[in-house]
């Protein structure tokens, strides 16, 4: 069987069985005035500062986006203008190349080159030159301490 829990009551301290003497009520003989209760002004926030900050940030971002779009449109206009300018230059280049090709006589150029002492490419003598790598020879001659000194000099220079 389950055991029964002992219930203990809280015993407050009492002064015994004697009745207390009642103090006489204070009459109007006190000449001081009671303190006046002042009402505190309630601070009310009519506008939520976080919402105001959010609206301000949104407005600034809207203005920045509008400026960005306007700049983008201006740059697209400049790009289109440059593209038409490049097309005009290419057309002019083609016409000038055709004019140059029509006015250039290759036989006259060959005769002028031979008169100046130039020779054809086929008749030119070819000479091959072999160069030894000097860096490998100097790397073998440098000692370990010299390489360390060079490294530290380059490091702190």
PDB file of C-alpha atoms in Angstrom:
ATOM      1  CA  UNK A   1       0.000   0.000   0.000  1.00  0.00           C
ATOM      2  CA  UNK A   2       1.005   3.535  -0.564  1.00  0.00           C
ATOM      3  CA  UNK A   3       2.137   5.466   2.448  1.00  0.00           C
ATOM      4  CA  UNK A   4       0.193   8.495   3.521  1.00  0.00           C
ATOM      5  CA  UNK A   5       2.099  11.779   3.362  1.00  0.00           C
ATOM      6  CA  UNK A   6       2.119  13.719   6.619  1.00  0.00           C
ATOM      7  CA  UNK A   7       0.569  17.127   6.088  1.00  0.00           C
ATOM      8  CA  UNK A   8       2.202  19.884   8.074  1.00  0.00           C
ATOM      9  CA  UNK A   9       0.590  23.290   8.280  1.00  0.00           C
ATOM     10  CA  UNK A  10       2.536  26.522   8.315  1.00  0.00           C
ATOM     11  CA  UNK A  11       2.506  28.003  11.806  1.00  0.00           C
ATOM     12  CA  UNK A  12       2.824  31.773  11.810  1.00  0.00           C
ATOM     13  CA  UNK A  13       4.101  33.489  14.911  1.00  0.00           C
ATOM     14  CA  UNK A  14       1.327  35.009  16.995  1.00  0.00           C
ATOM     15  CA  UNK A  15       1.590  37.246  20.034  1.00  0.00           C
ATOM     16  CA  UNK A  16      -0.666  35.202  22.125  1.00  0.00           C
ATOM     17  CA  UNK A  17      -4.311  35.582  22.924  1.00  0.00           C
ATOM     18  CA  UNK A  18      -4.252  39.202  24.101  1.00  0.00           C
ATOM     19  CA  UNK A  19      -5.960  41.779  21.989  1.00  0.00           C
ATOM     20  CA  UNK A  20      -3.947  44.719  20.687  1.00  0.00           C
ATOM     21  CA  UNK A  21      -4.722  48.201  21.806  1.00  0.00           C
ATOM     22  CA  UNK A  22      -6.177  50.299  19.006  1.00  0.00           C
ATOM     23  CA  UNK A  23      -4.349  53.546  18.364  1.00  0.00           C
ATOM     24  CA  UNK A  24      -6.479  56.698  18.253  1.00  0.00           C
ATOM     25  CA  UNK A  25      -7.262  58.059  14.803  1.00  0.00           C
ATOM     26  CA  UNK A  26      -5.409  61.165  13.742  1.00  0.00           C
ATOM     27  CA  UNK A  27      -7.707  64.148  13.599  1.00  0.00           C
ATOM     28  CA  UNK A  28      -7.395  67.397  11.667  1.00  0.00           C
ATOM     29  CA  UNK A  29      -4.744  68.738  14.035  1.00  0.00           C
ATOM     30  CA  UNK A  30      -2.022  67.999  11.525  1.00  0.00           C
ATOM     31  CA  UNK A  31      -1.427  71.203   9.563  1.00  0.00           C
ATOM     32  CA  UNK A  32       0.747  69.796   6.737  1.00  0.00           C
ATOM     33  CA  UNK A  33      -0.674  69.227   3.314  1.00  0.00           C
ATOM     34  CA  UNK A  34      -0.686  65.890   1.690  1.00  0.00           C
ATOM     35  CA  UNK A  35       1.660  65.549  -1.246  1.00  0.00           C
ATOM     36  CA  UNK A  36       0.083  66.073  -4.618  1.00  0.00           C
ATOM     37  CA  UNK A  37       0.258  63.146  -6.969  1.00  0.00           C
ATOM     38  CA  UNK A  38       1.667  64.264 -10.281  1.00  0.00           C
ATOM     39  CA  UNK A  39       0.584  62.470 -13.356  1.00  0.00           C
ATOM     40  CA  UNK A  40       3.464  61.227 -15.442  1.00  0.00           C
ATOM     41  CA  UNK A  41       3.362  62.139 -19.067  1.00  0.00           C
ATOM     42  CA  UNK A  42       3.036  59.040 -21.115  1.00  0.00           C
ATOM     43  CA  UNK A  43       5.533  58.986 -23.946  1.00  0.00           C
ATOM     44  CA  UNK A  44       3.785  57.838 -27.036  1.00  0.00           C
ATOM     45  CA  UNK A  45       5.555  57.020 -30.243  1.00  0.00           C
ATOM     46  CA  UNK A  46       3.163  57.631 -33.066  1.00  0.00           C
ATOM     47  CA  UNK A  47       5.588  56.488 -35.786  1.00  0.00           C
ATOM     48  CA  UNK A  48       7.487  53.225 -35.562  1.00  0.00           C
ATOM     49  CA  UNK A  49      11.188  54.093 -36.066  1.00  0.00           C
ATOM     50  CA  UNK A  50      12.019  50.699 -37.589  1.00  0.00           C
ATOM     51  CA  UNK A  51       9.222  51.044 -40.134  1.00  0.00           C
ATOM     52  CA  UNK A  52      10.330  54.604 -40.921  1.00  0.00           C
ATOM     53  CA  UNK A  53      13.907  53.387 -41.425  1.00  0.00           C
ATOM     54  CA  UNK A  54      12.684  50.587 -43.699  1.00  0.00           C
ATOM     55  CA  UNK A  55      10.630  52.987 -45.800  1.00  0.00           C
ATOM     56  CA  UNK A  56      13.597  55.371 -46.071  1.00  0.00           C
ATOM     57  CA  UNK A  57      15.943  52.576 -47.178  1.00  0.00           C
ATOM     58  CA  UNK A  58      13.386  51.386 -49.735  1.00  0.00           C
ATOM     59  CA  UNK A  59      13.005  54.927 -51.116  1.00  0.00           C
ATOM     60  CA  UNK A  60      16.787  55.376 -51.385  1.00  0.00           C
ATOM     61  CA  UNK A  61      17.132  52.037 -53.147  1.00  0.00           C
ATOM     62  CA  UNK A  62      14.343  53.002 -55.567  1.00  0.00           C
ATOM     63  CA  UNK A  63      16.145  56.251 -56.426  1.00  0.00           C
ATOM     64  CA  UNK A  64      19.450  54.396 -56.866  1.00  0.00           C
ATOM     65  CA  UNK A  65      17.785  51.844 -59.122  1.00  0.00           C
ATOM     66  CA  UNK A  66      16.251  54.612 -61.251  1.00  0.00           C
ATOM     67  CA  UNK A  67      19.646  56.303 -61.599  1.00  0.00           C
ATOM     68  CA  UNK A  68      21.238  52.979 -62.536  1.00  0.00           C
ATOM     69  CA  UNK A  69      18.620  52.277 -65.181  1.00  0.00           C
ATOM     70  CA  UNK A  70      19.061  55.748 -66.671  1.00  0.00           C
ATOM     71  CA  UNK A  71      22.844  55.270 -66.807  1.00  0.00           C
ATOM     72  CA  UNK A  72      22.392  51.850 -68.400  1.00  0.00           C
ATOM     73  CA  UNK A  73      20.148  53.306 -71.106  1.00  0.00           C
ATOM     74  CA  UNK A  74      22.657  56.101 -71.762  1.00  0.00           C
ATOM     75  CA  UNK A  75      25.490  53.563 -72.112  1.00  0.00           C
ATOM     76  CA  UNK A  76      23.385  51.432 -74.450  1.00  0.00           C
ATOM     77  CA  UNK A  77      22.809  54.506 -76.628  1.00  0.00           C
ATOM     78  CA  UNK A  78      26.555  55.180 -76.672  1.00  0.00           C
ATOM     79  CA  UNK A  79      27.226  51.539 -77.573  1.00  0.00           C
ATOM     80  CA  UNK A  80      24.775  51.718 -80.475  1.00  0.00           C
ATOM     81  CA  UNK A  81      26.405  54.945 -81.709  1.00  0.00           C
ATOM     82  CA  UNK A  82      29.868  53.366 -81.509  1.00  0.00           C
ATOM     83  CA  UNK A  83      28.642  50.274 -83.339  1.00  0.00           C
ATOM     84  CA  UNK A  84      27.357  52.395 -86.243  1.00  0.00           C
ATOM     85  CA  UNK A  85      30.658  54.328 -86.241  1.00  0.00           C
ATOM     86  CA  UNK A  86      32.645  51.059 -86.425  1.00  0.00           C
ATOM     87  CA  UNK A  87      30.473  49.877 -89.316  1.00  0.00           C
ATOM     88  CA  UNK A  88      31.119  53.168 -91.146  1.00  0.00           C
ATOM     89  CA  UNK A  89      34.866  52.827 -90.590  1.00  0.00           C
ATOM     90  CA  UNK A  90      34.837  49.228 -91.855  1.00  0.00           C
ATOM     91  CA  UNK A  91      32.982  50.301 -95.001  1.00  0.00           C
ATOM     92  CA  UNK A  92      35.462  53.155 -95.518  1.00  0.00           C
ATOM     93  CA  UNK A  93      38.372  50.775 -94.938  1.00  0.00           C
ATOM     94  CA  UNK A  94      37.059  48.369 -97.564  1.00  0.00           C
ATOM     95  CA  UNK A  95      36.672  51.157-100.109  1.00  0.00           C
ATOM     96  CA  UNK A  96      40.169  52.502 -99.380  1.00  0.00           C
ATOM     97  CA  UNK A  97      41.662  48.982 -99.596  1.00  0.00           C
ATOM     98  CA  UNK A  98      40.005  48.482-102.984  1.00  0.00           C
ATOM     99  CA  UNK A  99      41.331  51.857-104.155  1.00  0.00           C
ATOM    100  CA  UNK A 100      44.847  50.975-102.946  1.00  0.00           C
ATOM    101  CA  UNK A 101      44.761  47.559-104.587  1.00  0.00           C
ATOM    102  CA  UNK A 102      43.615  49.132-107.872  1.00  0.00           C
ATOM    103  CA  UNK A 103      46.366  51.762-107.783  1.00  0.00           C
ATOM    104  CA  UNK A 104      49.212  49.444-106.791  1.00  0.00           C
ATOM    105  CA  UNK A 105      51.168  47.759-109.609  1.00  0.00           C
ATOM    106  CA  UNK A 106      53.212  44.805-108.302  1.00  0.00           C
ATOM    107  CA  UNK A 107      55.525  44.735-111.315  1.00  0.00           C
ATOM    108  CA  UNK A 108      56.521  48.353-110.705  1.00  0.00           C
ATOM    109  CA  UNK A 109      57.228  47.566-107.067  1.00  0.00           C
ATOM    110  CA  UNK A 110      59.418  44.554-108.056  1.00  0.00           C
ATOM    111  CA  UNK A 111      61.433  46.601-110.556  1.00  0.00           C
ATOM    112  CA  UNK A 112      61.953  49.383-108.026  1.00  0.00           C
ATOM    113  CA  UNK A 113      63.130  46.889-105.368  1.00  0.00           C
ATOM    114  CA  UNK A 114      65.624  45.260-107.775  1.00  0.00           C
ATOM    115  CA  UNK A 115      66.906  48.705-108.755  1.00  0.00           C
ATOM    116  CA  UNK A 116      67.542  49.507-105.080  1.00  0.00           C
ATOM    117  CA  UNK A 117      69.637  46.329-104.673  1.00  0.00           C
ATOM    118  CA  UNK A 118      67.124  44.046-103.010  1.00  0.00           C
ATOM    119  CA  UNK A 119      67.047  40.370-103.913  1.00  0.00           C
ATOM    120  CA  UNK A 120      64.176  37.873-104.025  1.00  0.00           C
ATOM    121  CA  UNK A 121      63.517  35.854-100.904  1.00  0.00           C
ATOM    122  CA  UNK A 122      64.358  32.580-102.611  1.00  0.00           C
ATOM    123  CA  UNK A 123      67.834  33.807-103.550  1.00  0.00           C
ATOM    124  CA  UNK A 124      68.691  34.904-100.001  1.00  0.00           C
ATOM    125  CA  UNK A 125      71.342  32.934 -98.106  1.00  0.00           C
ATOM    126  CA  UNK A 126      70.189  31.450 -94.809  1.00  0.00           C
ATOM    127  CA  UNK A 127      72.510  31.291 -91.804  1.00  0.00           C
ATOM    128  CA  UNK A 128      71.662  29.404 -88.601  1.00  0.00           C
ATOM    129  CA  UNK A 129      73.214  30.490 -85.308  1.00  0.00           C
ATOM    130  CA  UNK A 130      73.284  28.327 -82.192  1.00  0.00           C
ATOM    131  CA  UNK A 131      73.592  30.006 -78.806  1.00  0.00           C
ATOM    132  CA  UNK A 132      74.692  28.203 -75.660  1.00  0.00           C
ATOM    133  CA  UNK A 133      72.703  28.753 -72.489  1.00  0.00           C
ATOM    134  CA  UNK A 134      75.017  30.796 -70.257  1.00  0.00           C
ATOM    135  CA  UNK A 135      72.651  30.625 -67.271  1.00  0.00           C
ATOM    136  CA  UNK A 136      73.382  26.940 -66.649  1.00  0.00           C
ATOM    137  CA  UNK A 137      77.129  27.516 -66.555  1.00  0.00           C
ATOM    138  CA  UNK A 138      76.876  30.389 -64.059  1.00  0.00           C
ATOM    139  CA  UNK A 139      74.402  28.446 -61.878  1.00  0.00           C
ATOM    140  CA  UNK A 140      76.900  25.606 -61.510  1.00  0.00           C
ATOM    141  CA  UNK A 141      79.669  27.980 -60.435  1.00  0.00           C
ATOM    142  CA  UNK A 142      77.642  29.695 -57.658  1.00  0.00           C
ATOM    143  CA  UNK A 143      78.031  28.030 -54.247  1.00  0.00           C
ATOM    144  CA  UNK A 144      75.217  27.313 -51.799  1.00  0.00           C
ATOM    145  CA  UNK A 145      76.178  30.178 -49.464  1.00  0.00           C
ATOM    146  CA  UNK A 146      76.242  32.632 -52.363  1.00  0.00           C
ATOM    147  CA  UNK A 147      72.736  31.531 -53.418  1.00  0.00           C
ATOM    148  CA  UNK A 148      71.456  31.923 -49.842  1.00  0.00           C
ATOM    149  CA  UNK A 149      73.027  35.380 -49.633  1.00  0.00           C
ATOM    150  CA  UNK A 150      71.479  36.367 -52.967  1.00  0.00           C
ATOM    151  CA  UNK A 151      68.081  35.112 -51.797  1.00  0.00           C
ATOM    152  CA  UNK A 152      68.257  37.061 -48.524  1.00  0.00           C
ATOM    153  CA  UNK A 153      69.444  40.176 -50.316  1.00  0.00           C
ATOM    154  CA  UNK A 154      66.514  39.953 -52.698  1.00  0.00           C
ATOM    155  CA  UNK A 155      64.174  39.276 -49.794  1.00  0.00           C
ATOM    156  CA  UNK A 156      65.185  42.305 -47.713  1.00  0.00           C
ATOM    157  CA  UNK A 157      66.049  44.700 -50.534  1.00  0.00           C
TER     158      UNK A 157
END
